[in-house]
Amino acid sequence: MNILSNLLSQATQSTPAKKQRRGIEIKSPREIEIMRQSAKIVATVLKEISELVKPGMTTADLDAYAEKRIREMDATPSFKGYHGFSGSICSSINNEVVHGIPSPKKVIRTGDVLKVDTGAYYQGFHGDSCITIAVGEVTPEAAKLIRVAEEALYKGIEQVKAGVYLLDLAGAIEDHVKANGFSVVEEFTGHGVGRNLHEEPSVFNFRTREMPNVKLRAGMTLAIEPILNAGSRHTRTLSDRWTAVTVDNALSAQFEHTVLVTDTGYEILTDRTKV
């Protein structure tokens, strides 16, 4: 889940009774093992949704399924109630960029580019991941956008290991996106994840001097999540105060993984191929 920068600076847990913790956290081996489980729950739910989604379903159908499955695995939905968000998933279609609110009125159709983002809170820690699904047969442009978005995520992940900097990730993502003729959304970024759904640092997908160029350390857990637009990079937020859309009605795609930084590289905690 992406979040606006003013909310990111106020990292909040799904369980507000607990005291907030600030700054970049290095997870212990015990905490990492719990995060493996929370991330596995997220990966399982997203894999199942990718297999069951079909034209005629509503985004509320997917939301109900996700909440049911998350709770069946002894976790709670990270997103539900977060800053007042009503769903257990964010479901954003076509020109919707992020934070689409699930609705029984939002019918999924053949040719849609569907983004499904979800998180699970398990034994005090969150997992967070997003996929983009081509619903039925999509246009060649949409298929390329989805492919490049997923490739861009892995271009960033491949840079991860202790000692490298966030700009190394950001540059790899940005270069791949621009080489394929798409734009990187800058209003939303990735983030640290763990005890809080959104923690420091901000994990940006483009080169910038406006955010700290943090040096990665083993034990950091990051939600890396490039968002690509087929047209302008700019977005606007609808009157529901959540759903962000492209300003030019162009398509948007996103992929996200929760990733552990190790001394020698990385571990993708939300790897759907392992569930």
mmCIF file with all atom_site columns, N, CA, C and O in Angstrom, residues 27-46 125-129 153-154 157 160 192-194 219-224 256-262 265-275:
data_model
loop_
_atom_site.group_PDB
_atom_site.id
_atom_site.type_symbol
_atom_site.label_atom_id
_atom_site.label_alt_id
_atom_site.label_comp_id
_atom_site.label_asym_id
_atom_site.label_entity_id
_atom_site.label_seq_id
_atom_site.pdbx_PDB_ins_code
_atom_site.Cartn_x
_atom_site.Cartn_y
_atom_site.Cartn_z
_atom_site.occupancy
_atom_site.B_iso_or_equiv
_atom_site.pdbx_formal_charge
_atom_site.auth_seq_id
_atom_site.auth_comp_id
_atom_site.auth_asym_id
_atom_site.auth_atom_id
_atom_site.pdbx_PDB_model_num
ATOM 1   N N  . LYS A 1 27  ? 15.230 -5.489  12.069  1.00 0.00 ? 27  LYS A N  1
ATOM 2   C CA . LYS A 1 27  ? 14.492 -6.589  12.685  1.00 0.00 ? 27  LYS A CA 1
ATOM 3   C C  . LYS A 1 27  ? 15.436 -7.680  13.188  1.00 0.00 ? 27  LYS A C  1
ATOM 4   O O  . LYS A 1 27  ? 16.458 -7.991  12.572  1.00 0.00 ? 27  LYS A O  1
ATOM 5   N N  . SER A 1 28  ? 15.047 -8.262  14.319  1.00 0.00 ? 28  SER A N  1
ATOM 6   C CA . SER A 1 28  ? 15.793 -9.382  14.889  1.00 0.00 ? 28  SER A CA 1
ATOM 7   C C  . SER A 1 28  ? 15.426 -10.656 14.140  1.00 0.00 ? 28  SER A C  1
ATOM 8   O O  . SER A 1 28  ? 14.425 -10.702 13.414  1.00 0.00 ? 28  SER A O  1
ATOM 9   N N  . PRO A 1 29  ? 16.205 -11.718 14.299  1.00 0.00 ? 29  PRO A N  1
ATOM 10  C CA . PRO A 1 29  ? 15.844 -12.993 13.660  1.00 0.00 ? 29  PRO A CA 1
ATOM 11  C C  . PRO A 1 29  ? 14.435 -13.458 14.033  1.00 0.00 ? 29  PRO A C  1
ATOM 12  O O  . PRO A 1 29  ? 13.707 -13.985 13.181  1.00 0.00 ? 29  PRO A O  1
ATOM 13  N N  . ARG A 1 30  ? 14.025 -13.277 15.285  1.00 0.00 ? 30  ARG A N  1
ATOM 14  C CA . ARG A 1 30  ? 12.673 -13.660 15.689  1.00 0.00 ? 30  ARG A CA 1
ATOM 15  C C  . ARG A 1 30  ? 11.633 -12.833 14.961  1.00 0.00 ? 30  ARG A C  1
ATOM 16  O O  . ARG A 1 30  ? 10.613 -13.361 14.488  1.00 0.00 ? 30  ARG A O  1
ATOM 17  N N  . GLU A 1 31  ? 11.863 -11.537 14.860  1.00 0.00 ? 31  GLU A N  1
ATOM 18  C CA . GLU A 1 31  ? 10.916 -10.654 14.180  1.00 0.00 ? 31  GLU A CA 1
ATOM 19  C C  . GLU A 1 31  ? 10.847 -10.964 12.687  1.00 0.00 ? 31  GLU A C  1
ATOM 20  O O  . GLU A 1 31  ? 9.770  -10.926 12.084  1.00 0.00 ? 31  GLU A O  1
ATOM 21  N N  . ILE A 1 32  ? 11.981 -11.276 12.103  1.00 0.00 ? 32  ILE A N  1
ATOM 22  C CA . ILE A 1 32  ? 12.008 -11.628 10.676  1.00 0.00 ? 32  ILE A CA 1
ATOM 23  C C  . ILE A 1 32  ? 11.196 -12.886 10.426  1.00 0.00 ? 32  ILE A C  1
ATOM 24  O O  . ILE A 1 32  ? 10.457 -12.982 9.435   1.00 0.00 ? 32  ILE A O  1
ATOM 25  N N  . GLU A 1 33  ? 11.291 -13.843 11.316  1.00 0.00 ? 33  GLU A N  1
ATOM 26  C CA . GLU A 1 33  ? 10.529 -15.076 11.146  1.00 0.00 ? 33  GLU A CA 1
ATOM 27  C C  . GLU A 1 33  ? 9.019  -14.806 11.213  1.00 0.00 ? 33  GLU A C  1
ATOM 28  O O  . GLU A 1 33  ? 8.245  -15.387 10.441  1.00 0.00 ? 33  GLU A O  1
ATOM 29  N N  . ILE A 1 34  ? 8.604  -13.913 12.085  1.00 0.00 ? 34  ILE A N  1
ATOM 30  C CA . ILE A 1 34  ? 7.186  -13.541 12.132  1.00 0.00 ? 34  ILE A CA 1
ATOM 31  C C  . ILE A 1 34  ? 6.785  -12.842 10.842  1.00 0.00 ? 34  ILE A C  1
ATOM 32  O O  . ILE A 1 34  ? 5.713  -13.111 10.283  1.00 0.00 ? 34  ILE A O  1
ATOM 33  N N  . MET A 1 35  ? 7.654  -11.963 10.355  1.00 0.00 ? 35  MET A N  1
ATOM 34  C CA . MET A 1 35  ? 7.346  -11.258 9.105   1.00 0.00 ? 35  MET A CA 1
ATOM 35  C C  . MET A 1 35  ? 7.261  -12.226 7.928   1.00 0.00 ? 35  MET A C  1
ATOM 36  O O  . MET A 1 35  ? 6.494  -11.998 6.992   1.00 0.00 ? 35  MET A O  1
ATOM 37  N N  . ARG A 1 36  ? 8.045  -13.278 7.956   1.00 0.00 ? 36  ARG A N  1
ATOM 38  C CA . ARG A 1 36  ? 7.916  -14.297 6.902   1.00 0.00 ? 36  ARG A CA 1
ATOM 39  C C  . ARG A 1 36  ? 6.497  -14.862 6.887   1.00 0.00 ? 36  ARG A C  1
ATOM 40  O O  . ARG A 1 36  ? 5.934  -15.130 5.829   1.00 0.00 ? 36  ARG A O  1
ATOM 41  N N  . GLN A 1 37  ? 5.929  -15.023 8.067   1.00 0.00 ? 37  GLN A N  1
ATOM 42  C CA . GLN A 1 37  ? 4.581  -15.581 8.147   1.00 0.00 ? 37  GLN A CA 1
ATOM 43  C C  . GLN A 1 37  ? 3.531  -14.565 7.706   1.00 0.00 ? 37  GLN A C  1
ATOM 44  O O  . GLN A 1 37  ? 2.600  -14.908 6.966   1.00 0.00 ? 37  GLN A O  1
ATOM 45  N N  . SER A 1 38  ? 3.642  -13.314 8.143   1.00 0.00 ? 38  SER A N  1
ATOM 46  C CA . SER A 1 38  ? 2.675  -12.297 7.714   1.00 0.00 ? 38  SER A CA 1
ATOM 47  C C  . SER A 1 38  ? 2.755  -12.084 6.212   1.00 0.00 ? 38  SER A C  1
ATOM 48  O O  . SER A 1 38  ? 1.728  -11.943 5.526   1.00 0.00 ? 38  SER A O  1
ATOM 49  N N  . ALA A 1 39  ? 3.970  -12.098 5.674   1.00 0.00 ? 39  ALA A N  1
ATOM 50  C CA . ALA A 1 39  ? 4.154  -11.929 4.234   1.00 0.00 ? 39  ALA A CA 1
ATOM 51  C C  . ALA A 1 39  ? 3.618  -13.125 3.464   1.00 0.00 ? 39  ALA A C  1
ATOM 52  O O  . ALA A 1 39  ? 3.045  -12.971 2.370   1.00 0.00 ? 39  ALA A O  1
ATOM 53  N N  . LYS A 1 40  ? 3.783  -14.313 4.016   1.00 0.00 ? 40  LYS A N  1
ATOM 54  C CA . LYS A 1 40  ? 3.263  -15.516 3.364   1.00 0.00 ? 40  LYS A CA 1
ATOM 55  C C  . LYS A 1 40  ? 1.744  -15.462 3.265   1.00 0.00 ? 40  LYS A C  1
ATOM 56  O O  . LYS A 1 40  ? 1.152  -15.893 2.257   1.00 0.00 ? 40  LYS A O  1
ATOM 57  N N  . ILE A 1 41  ? 1.096  -14.935 4.284   1.00 0.00 ? 41  ILE A N  1
ATOM 58  C CA . ILE A 1 41  ? -0.360 -14.782 4.250   1.00 0.00 ? 41  ILE A CA 1
ATOM 59  C C  . ILE A 1 41  ? -0.763 -13.856 3.110   1.00 0.00 ? 41  ILE A C  1
ATOM 60  O O  . ILE A 1 41  ? -1.680 -14.160 2.331   1.00 0.00 ? 41  ILE A O  1
ATOM 61  N N  . VAL A 1 42  ? -0.068 -12.735 2.985   1.00 0.00 ? 42  VAL A N  1
ATOM 62  C CA . VAL A 1 42  ? -0.352 -11.789 1.903   1.00 0.00 ? 42  VAL A CA 1
ATOM 63  C C  . VAL A 1 42  ? -0.136 -12.435 0.542   1.00 0.00 ? 42  VAL A C  1
ATOM 64  O O  . VAL A 1 42  ? -0.973 -12.321 -0.362  1.00 0.00 ? 42  VAL A O  1
ATOM 65  N N  . ALA A 1 43  ? 0.990  -13.122 0.386   1.00 0.00 ? 43  ALA A N  1
ATOM 66  C CA . ALA A 1 43  ? 1.294  -13.772 -0.888  1.00 0.00 ? 43  ALA A CA 1
ATOM 67  C C  . ALA A 1 43  ? 0.235  -14.805 -1.243  1.00 0.00 ? 43  ALA A C  1
ATOM 68  O O  . ALA A 1 43  ? -0.180 -14.917 -2.408  1.00 0.00 ? 43  ALA A O  1
ATOM 69  N N  . THR A 1 44  ? -0.214 -15.558 -0.262  1.00 0.00 ? 44  THR A N  1
ATOM 70  C CA . THR A 1 44  ? -1.234 -16.572 -0.491  1.00 0.00 ? 44  THR A CA 1
ATOM 71  C C  . THR A 1 44  ? -2.533 -15.947 -0.971  1.00 0.00 ? 44  THR A C  1
ATOM 72  O O  . THR A 1 44  ? -3.148 -16.413 -1.950  1.00 0.00 ? 44  THR A O  1
ATOM 73  N N  . VAL A 1 45  ? -2.960 -14.880 -0.309  1.00 0.00 ? 45  VAL A N  1
ATOM 74  C CA . VAL A 1 45  ? -4.211 -14.219 -0.679  1.00 0.00 ? 45  VAL A CA 1
ATOM 75  C C  . VAL A 1 45  ? -4.129 -13.638 -2.091  1.00 0.00 ? 45  VAL A C  1
ATOM 76  O O  . VAL A 1 45  ? -5.057 -13.797 -2.902  1.00 0.00 ? 45  VAL A O  1
ATOM 77  N N  . LEU A 1 46  ? -3.025 -13.000 -2.423  1.00 0.00 ? 46  LEU A N  1
ATOM 78  C CA . LEU A 1 46  ? -2.894 -12.401 -3.753  1.00 0.00 ? 46  LEU A CA 1
ATOM 79  C C  . LEU A 1 46  ? -2.825 -13.473 -4.839  1.00 0.00 ? 46  LEU A C  1
ATOM 80  O O  . LEU A 1 46  ? -3.396 -13.300 -5.927  1.00 0.00 ? 46  LEU A O  1
ATOM 81  N N  . PHE A 1 125 ? 3.285  -7.876  13.364  1.00 0.00 ? 125 PHE A N  1
ATOM 82  C CA . PHE A 1 125 ? 4.036  -7.407  12.193  1.00 0.00 ? 125 PHE A CA 1
ATOM 83  C C  . PHE A 1 125 ? 3.186  -7.501  10.924  1.00 0.00 ? 125 PHE A C  1
ATOM 84  O O  . PHE A 1 125 ? 2.368  -8.401  10.779  1.00 0.00 ? 125 PHE A O  1
ATOM 85  N N  . HIS A 1 126 ? 3.448  -6.575  10.019  1.00 0.00 ? 126 HIS A N  1
ATOM 86  C CA . HIS A 1 126 ? 2.715  -6.487  8.760   1.00 0.00 ? 126 HIS A CA 1
ATOM 87  C C  . HIS A 1 126 ? 3.499  -7.073  7.595   1.00 0.00 ? 126 HIS A C  1
ATOM 88  O O  . HIS A 1 126 ? 4.727  -6.978  7.540   1.00 0.00 ? 126 HIS A O  1
ATOM 89  N N  . GLY A 1 127 ? 2.767  -7.640  6.625   1.00 0.00 ? 127 GLY A N  1
ATOM 90  C CA . GLY A 1 127 ? 3.268  -7.915  5.289   1.00 0.00 ? 127 GLY A CA 1
ATOM 91  C C  . GLY A 1 127 ? 2.449  -7.087  4.316   1.00 0.00 ? 127 GLY A C  1
ATOM 92  O O  . GLY A 1 127 ? 1.286  -6.783  4.583   1.00 0.00 ? 127 GLY A O  1
ATOM 93  N N  . ASP A 1 128 ? 3.025  -6.728  3.166   1.00 0.00 ? 128 ASP A N  1
ATOM 94  C CA . ASP A 1 128 ? 2.365  -5.806  2.240   1.00 0.00 ? 128 ASP A CA 1
ATOM 95  C C  . ASP A 1 128 ? 2.810  -6.138  0.819   1.00 0.00 ? 128 ASP A C  1
ATOM 96  O O  . ASP A 1 128 ? 4.003  -6.303  0.562   1.00 0.00 ? 128 ASP A O  1
ATOM 97  N N  . SER A 1 129 ? 1.850  -6.261  -0.097  1.00 0.00 ? 129 SER A N  1
ATOM 98  C CA . SER A 1 129 ? 2.202  -6.589  -1.480  1.00 0.00 ? 129 SER A CA 1
ATOM 99  C C  . SER A 1 129 ? 1.075  -6.177  -2.411  1.00 0.00 ? 129 SER A C  1
ATOM 100 O O  . SER A 1 129 ? -0.078 -6.051  -1.997  1.00 0.00 ? 129 SER A O  1
ATOM 101 N N  . LEU A 1 153 ? 9.914  -3.609  -10.814 1.00 0.00 ? 153 LEU A N  1
ATOM 102 C CA . LEU A 1 153 ? 10.008 -4.024  -9.418  1.00 0.00 ? 153 LEU A CA 1
ATOM 103 C C  . LEU A 1 153 ? 11.244 -4.890  -9.209  1.00 0.00 ? 153 LEU A C  1
ATOM 104 O O  . LEU A 1 153 ? 12.033 -4.666  -8.277  1.00 0.00 ? 153 LEU A O  1
ATOM 105 N N  . TYR A 1 154 ? 11.437 -5.873  -10.080 1.00 0.00 ? 154 TYR A N  1
ATOM 106 C CA . TYR A 1 154 ? 12.579 -6.772  -9.905  1.00 0.00 ? 154 TYR A CA 1
ATOM 107 C C  . TYR A 1 154 ? 13.906 -6.090  -10.218 1.00 0.00 ? 154 TYR A C  1
ATOM 108 O O  . TYR A 1 154 ? 14.942 -6.449  -9.629  1.00 0.00 ? 154 TYR A O  1
ATOM 109 N N  . ILE A 1 157 ? 14.607 -4.598  -6.885  1.00 0.00 ? 157 ILE A N  1
ATOM 110 C CA . ILE A 1 157 ? 14.936 -5.620  -5.897  1.00 0.00 ? 157 ILE A CA 1
ATOM 111 C C  . ILE A 1 157 ? 16.335 -6.175  -6.121  1.00 0.00 ? 157 ILE A C  1
ATOM 112 O O  . ILE A 1 157 ? 17.073 -6.452  -5.161  1.00 0.00 ? 157 ILE A O  1
ATOM 113 N N  . VAL A 1 160 ? 19.199 -4.734  -4.182  1.00 0.00 ? 160 VAL A N  1
ATOM 114 C CA . VAL A 1 160 ? 19.143 -4.734  -2.714  1.00 0.00 ? 160 VAL A CA 1
ATOM 115 C C  . VAL A 1 160 ? 20.215 -5.623  -2.096  1.00 0.00 ? 160 VAL A C  1
ATOM 116 O O  . VAL A 1 160 ? 20.336 -6.795  -2.419  1.00 0.00 ? 160 VAL A O  1
ATOM 117 N N  . GLY A 1 192 ? 9.336  1.546   4.469   1.00 0.00 ? 192 GLY A N  1
ATOM 118 C CA . GLY A 1 192 ? 9.649  0.479   5.390   1.00 0.00 ? 192 GLY A CA 1
ATOM 119 C C  . GLY A 1 192 ? 8.360  -0.150  5.893   1.00 0.00 ? 192 GLY A C  1
ATOM 120 O O  . GLY A 1 192 ? 7.303  0.473   5.878   1.00 0.00 ? 192 GLY A O  1
ATOM 121 N N  . VAL A 1 193 ? 8.459  -1.397  6.347   1.00 0.00 ? 193 VAL A N  1
ATOM 122 C CA . VAL A 1 193 ? 7.273  -2.096  6.846   1.00 0.00 ? 193 VAL A CA 1
ATOM 123 C C  . VAL A 1 193 ? 7.707  -3.048  7.949   1.00 0.00 ? 193 VAL A C  1
ATOM 124 O O  . VAL A 1 193 ? 8.813  -3.602  7.899   1.00 0.00 ? 193 VAL A O  1
ATOM 125 N N  . GLY A 1 194 ? 6.872  -3.232  8.939   1.00 0.00 ? 194 GLY A N  1
ATOM 126 C CA . GLY A 1 194 ? 7.200  -4.120  10.050  1.00 0.00 ? 194 GLY A CA 1
ATOM 127 C C  . GLY A 1 194 ? 6.159  -4.007  11.134  1.00 0.00 ? 194 GLY A C  1
ATOM 128 O O  . GLY A 1 194 ? 5.011  -4.388  10.953  1.00 0.00 ? 194 GLY A O  1
ATOM 129 N N  . GLY A 1 219 ? 18.670 -6.686  7.842   1.00 0.00 ? 219 GLY A N  1
ATOM 130 C CA . GLY A 1 219 ? 17.591 -6.667  8.820   1.00 0.00 ? 219 GLY A CA 1
ATOM 131 C C  . GLY A 1 219 ? 16.533 -5.619  8.546   1.00 0.00 ? 219 GLY A C  1
ATOM 132 O O  . GLY A 1 219 ? 15.488 -5.619  9.207   1.00 0.00 ? 219 GLY A O  1
ATOM 133 N N  . MET A 1 220 ? 16.782 -4.726  7.589   1.00 0.00 ? 220 MET A N  1
ATOM 134 C CA . MET A 1 220 ? 15.737 -3.784  7.173   1.00 0.00 ? 220 MET A CA 1
ATOM 135 C C  . MET A 1 220 ? 14.704 -4.529  6.331   1.00 0.00 ? 220 MET A C  1
ATOM 136 O O  . MET A 1 220 ? 15.047 -5.449  5.577   1.00 0.00 ? 220 MET A O  1
ATOM 137 N N  . THR A 1 221 ? 13.450 -4.148  6.459   1.00 0.00 ? 221 THR A N  1
ATOM 138 C CA . THR A 1 221 ? 12.378 -4.736  5.647   1.00 0.00 ? 221 THR A CA 1
ATOM 139 C C  . THR A 1 221 ? 11.668 -3.611  4.921   1.00 0.00 ? 221 THR A C  1
ATOM 140 O O  . THR A 1 221 ? 11.185 -2.663  5.539   1.00 0.00 ? 221 THR A O  1
ATOM 141 N N  . LEU A 1 222 ? 11.615 -3.726  3.594   1.00 0.00 ? 222 LEU A N  1
ATOM 142 C CA . LEU A 1 222 ? 11.136 -2.658  2.739   1.00 0.00 ? 222 LEU A CA 1
ATOM 143 C C  . LEU A 1 222 ? 9.977  -3.126  1.868   1.00 0.00 ? 222 LEU A C  1
ATOM 144 O O  . LEU A 1 222 ? 9.995  -4.247  1.355   1.00 0.00 ? 222 LEU A O  1
ATOM 145 N N  . ALA A 1 223 ? 8.995  -2.268  1.696   1.00 0.00 ? 223 ALA A N  1
ATOM 146 C CA . ALA A 1 223 ? 7.951  -2.483  0.692   1.00 0.00 ? 223 ALA A CA 1
ATOM 147 C C  . ALA A 1 223 ? 8.355  -1.675  -0.540  1.00 0.00 ? 223 ALA A C  1
ATOM 148 O O  . ALA A 1 223 ? 8.278  -0.449  -0.547  1.00 0.00 ? 223 ALA A O  1
ATOM 149 N N  . ILE A 1 224 ? 8.833  -2.385  -1.547  1.00 0.00 ? 224 ILE A N  1
ATOM 150 C CA . ILE A 1 224 ? 9.278  -1.753  -2.789  1.00 0.00 ? 224 ILE A CA 1
ATOM 151 C C  . ILE A 1 224 ? 8.122  -1.834  -3.779  1.00 0.00 ? 224 ILE A C  1
ATOM 152 O O  . ILE A 1 224 ? 7.592  -2.924  -4.025  1.00 0.00 ? 224 ILE A O  1
ATOM 153 N N  . GLU A 1 256 ? 4.310  -4.766  -6.085  1.00 0.00 ? 256 GLU A N  1
ATOM 154 C CA . GLU A 1 256 ? 4.966  -4.503  -4.797  1.00 0.00 ? 256 GLU A CA 1
ATOM 155 C C  . GLU A 1 256 ? 5.322  -5.818  -4.114  1.00 0.00 ? 256 GLU A C  1
ATOM 156 O O  . GLU A 1 256 ? 4.561  -6.780  -4.154  1.00 0.00 ? 256 GLU A O  1
ATOM 157 N N  . HIS A 1 257 ? 6.494  -5.823  -3.479  1.00 0.00 ? 257 HIS A N  1
ATOM 158 C CA . HIS A 1 257 ? 6.890  -6.928  -2.613  1.00 0.00 ? 257 HIS A CA 1
ATOM 159 C C  . HIS A 1 257 ? 7.427  -6.375  -1.299  1.00 0.00 ? 257 HIS A C  1
ATOM 160 O O  . HIS A 1 257 ? 8.017  -5.281  -1.262  1.00 0.00 ? 257 HIS A O  1
ATOM 161 N N  . THR A 1 258 ? 7.237  -7.141  -0.231  1.00 0.00 ? 258 THR A N  1
ATOM 162 C CA . THR A 1 258 ? 7.952  -6.895  1.020   1.00 0.00 ? 258 THR A CA 1
ATOM 163 C C  . THR A 1 258 ? 9.273  -7.657  0.931   1.00 0.00 ? 258 THR A C  1
ATOM 164 O O  . THR A 1 258 ? 9.286  -8.868  0.695   1.00 0.00 ? 258 THR A O  1
ATOM 165 N N  . VAL A 1 259 ? 10.374 -6.929  1.118   1.00 0.00 ? 259 VAL A N  1
ATOM 166 C CA . VAL A 1 259 ? 11.717 -7.475  0.875   1.00 0.00 ? 259 VAL A CA 1
ATOM 167 C C  . VAL A 1 259 ? 12.584 -7.291  2.111   1.00 0.00 ? 259 VAL A C  1
ATOM 168 O O  . VAL A 1 259 ? 12.629 -6.209  2.706   1.00 0.00 ? 259 VAL A O  1
ATOM 169 N N  . LEU A 1 260 ? 13.289 -8.344  2.471   1.00 0.00 ? 260 LEU A N  1
ATOM 170 C CA . LEU A 1 260 ? 14.260 -8.300  3.562   1.00 0.00 ? 260 LEU A CA 1
ATOM 171 C C  . LEU A 1 260 ? 15.648 -8.025  3.004   1.00 0.00 ? 260 LEU A C  1
ATOM 172 O O  . LEU A 1 260 ? 16.079 -8.686  2.050   1.00 0.00 ? 260 LEU A O  1
ATOM 173 N N  . VAL A 1 261 ? 16.350 -7.069  3.587   1.00 0.00 ? 261 VAL A N  1
ATOM 174 C CA . VAL A 1 261 ? 17.736 -6.789  3.217   1.00 0.00 ? 261 VAL A CA 1
ATOM 175 C C  . VAL A 1 261 ? 18.643 -7.747  3.988   1.00 0.00 ? 261 VAL A C  1
ATOM 176 O O  . VAL A 1 261 ? 18.527 -7.893  5.207   1.00 0.00 ? 261 VAL A O  1
ATOM 177 N N  . THR A 1 262 ? 19.541 -8.415  3.269   1.00 0.00 ? 262 THR A N  1
ATOM 178 C CA . THR A 1 262 ? 20.513 -9.307  3.908   1.00 0.00 ? 262 THR A CA 1
ATOM 179 C C  . THR A 1 262 ? 21.930 -8.813  3.614   1.00 0.00 ? 262 THR A C  1
ATOM 180 O O  . THR A 1 262 ? 22.132 -7.905  2.801   1.00 0.00 ? 262 THR A O  1
ATOM 181 N N  . GLY A 1 265 ? 22.443 -9.872  -0.066  1.00 0.00 ? 265 GLY A N  1
ATOM 182 C CA . GLY A 1 265 ? 21.430 -9.576  -1.077  1.00 0.00 ? 265 GLY A CA 1
ATOM 183 C C  . GLY A 1 265 ? 20.072 -9.322  -0.467  1.00 0.00 ? 265 GLY A C  1
ATOM 184 O O  . GLY A 1 265 ? 19.911 -8.386  0.328   1.00 0.00 ? 265 GLY A O  1
ATOM 185 N N  . TYR A 1 266 ? 19.117 -10.186 -0.789  1.00 0.00 ? 266 TYR A N  1
ATOM 186 C CA . TYR A 1 266 ? 17.740 -9.922  -0.371  1.00 0.00 ? 266 TYR A CA 1
ATOM 187 C C  . TYR A 1 266 ? 16.962 -11.223 -0.287  1.00 0.00 ? 266 TYR A C  1
ATOM 188 O O  . TYR A 1 266 ? 17.363 -12.263 -0.831  1.00 0.00 ? 266 TYR A O  1
ATOM 189 N N  . GLU A 1 267 ? 15.831 -11.135 0.401   1.00 0.00 ? 267 GLU A N  1
ATOM 190 C CA . GLU A 1 267 ? 14.856 -12.219 0.424   1.00 0.00 ? 267 GLU A CA 1
ATOM 191 C C  . GLU A 1 267 ? 13.486 -11.599 0.174   1.00 0.00 ? 267 GLU A C  1
ATOM 192 O O  . GLU A 1 267 ? 13.086 -10.659 0.872   1.00 0.00 ? 267 GLU A O  1
ATOM 193 N N  . ILE A 1 268 ? 12.778 -12.092 -0.848  1.00 0.00 ? 268 ILE A N  1
ATOM 194 C CA . ILE A 1 268 ? 11.444 -11.592 -1.139  1.00 0.00 ? 268 ILE A CA 1
ATOM 195 C C  . ILE A 1 268 ? 10.473 -12.322 -0.231  1.00 0.00 ? 268 ILE A C  1
ATOM 196 O O  . ILE A 1 268 ? 10.162 -13.502 -0.437  1.00 0.00 ? 268 ILE A O  1
ATOM 197 N N  . LEU A 1 269 ? 9.965  -11.635 0.788   1.00 0.00 ? 269 LEU A N  1
ATOM 198 C CA . LEU A 1 269 ? 9.123  -12.291 1.771   1.00 0.00 ? 269 LEU A CA 1
ATOM 199 C C  . LEU A 1 269 ? 7.724  -12.589 1.230   1.00 0.00 ? 269 LEU A C  1
ATOM 200 O O  . LEU A 1 269 ? 7.082  -13.548 1.676   1.00 0.00 ? 269 LEU A O  1
ATOM 201 N N  . THR A 1 270 ? 7.258  -11.797 0.281   1.00 0.00 ? 270 THR A N  1
ATOM 202 C CA . THR A 1 270 ? 5.907  -11.987 -0.285  1.00 0.00 ? 270 THR A CA 1
ATOM 203 C C  . THR A 1 270 ? 5.963  -12.709 -1.626  1.00 0.00 ? 270 THR A C  1
ATOM 204 O O  . THR A 1 270 ? 5.112  -12.496 -2.494  1.00 0.00 ? 270 THR A O  1
ATOM 205 N N  . ASP A 1 271 ? 6.927  -13.590 -1.791  1.00 0.00 ? 271 ASP A N  1
ATOM 206 C CA . ASP A 1 271 ? 7.099  -14.331 -3.039  1.00 0.00 ? 271 ASP A CA 1
ATOM 207 C C  . ASP A 1 271 ? 5.919  -15.293 -3.241  1.00 0.00 ? 271 ASP A C  1
ATOM 208 O O  . ASP A 1 271 ? 5.745  -16.258 -2.500  1.00 0.00 ? 271 ASP A O  1
ATOM 209 N N  . ARG A 1 272 ? 5.102  -15.032 -4.256  1.00 0.00 ? 272 ARG A N  1
ATOM 210 C CA . ARG A 1 272 ? 3.907  -15.852 -4.512  1.00 0.00 ? 272 ARG A CA 1
ATOM 211 C C  . ARG A 1 272 ? 4.251  -17.218 -5.101  1.00 0.00 ? 272 ARG A C  1
ATOM 212 O O  . ARG A 1 272 ? 3.413  -18.109 -5.095  1.00 0.00 ? 272 ARG A O  1
ATOM 213 N N  . THR A 1 273 ? 5.458  -17.382 -5.629  1.00 0.00 ? 273 THR A N  1
ATOM 214 C CA . THR A 1 273 ? 5.842  -18.671 -6.205  1.00 0.00 ? 273 THR A CA 1
ATOM 215 C C  . THR A 1 273 ? 6.148  -19.700 -5.120  1.00 0.00 ? 273 THR A C  1
ATOM 216 O O  . THR A 1 273 ? 6.293  -20.894 -5.435  1.00 0.00 ? 273 THR A O  1
ATOM 217 N N  . LYS A 1 274 ? 6.221  -19.274 -3.874  1.00 0.00 ? 274 LYS A N  1
ATOM 218 C CA . LYS A 1 274 ? 6.573  -20.182 -2.786  1.00 0.00 ? 274 LYS A CA 1
ATOM 219 C C  . LYS A 1 274 ? 5.384  -20.538 -1.893  1.00 0.00 ? 274 LYS A C  1
ATOM 220 O O  . LYS A 1 274 ? 5.574  -21.119 -0.820  1.00 0.00 ? 274 LYS A O  1
ATOM 221 N N  . VAL A 1 275 ? 4.185  -20.163 -2.327  1.00 0.00 ? 275 VAL A N  1
ATOM 222 C CA . VAL A 1 275 ? 3.000  -20.509 -1.535  1.00 0.00 ? 275 VAL A CA 1
ATOM 223 C C  . VAL A 1 275 ? 2.087  -21.422 -2.340  1.00 0.00 ? 275 VAL A C  1
ATOM 224 O O  . VAL A 1 275 ? 2.175  -21.500 -3.568  1.00 0.00 ? 275 VAL A O  1
#
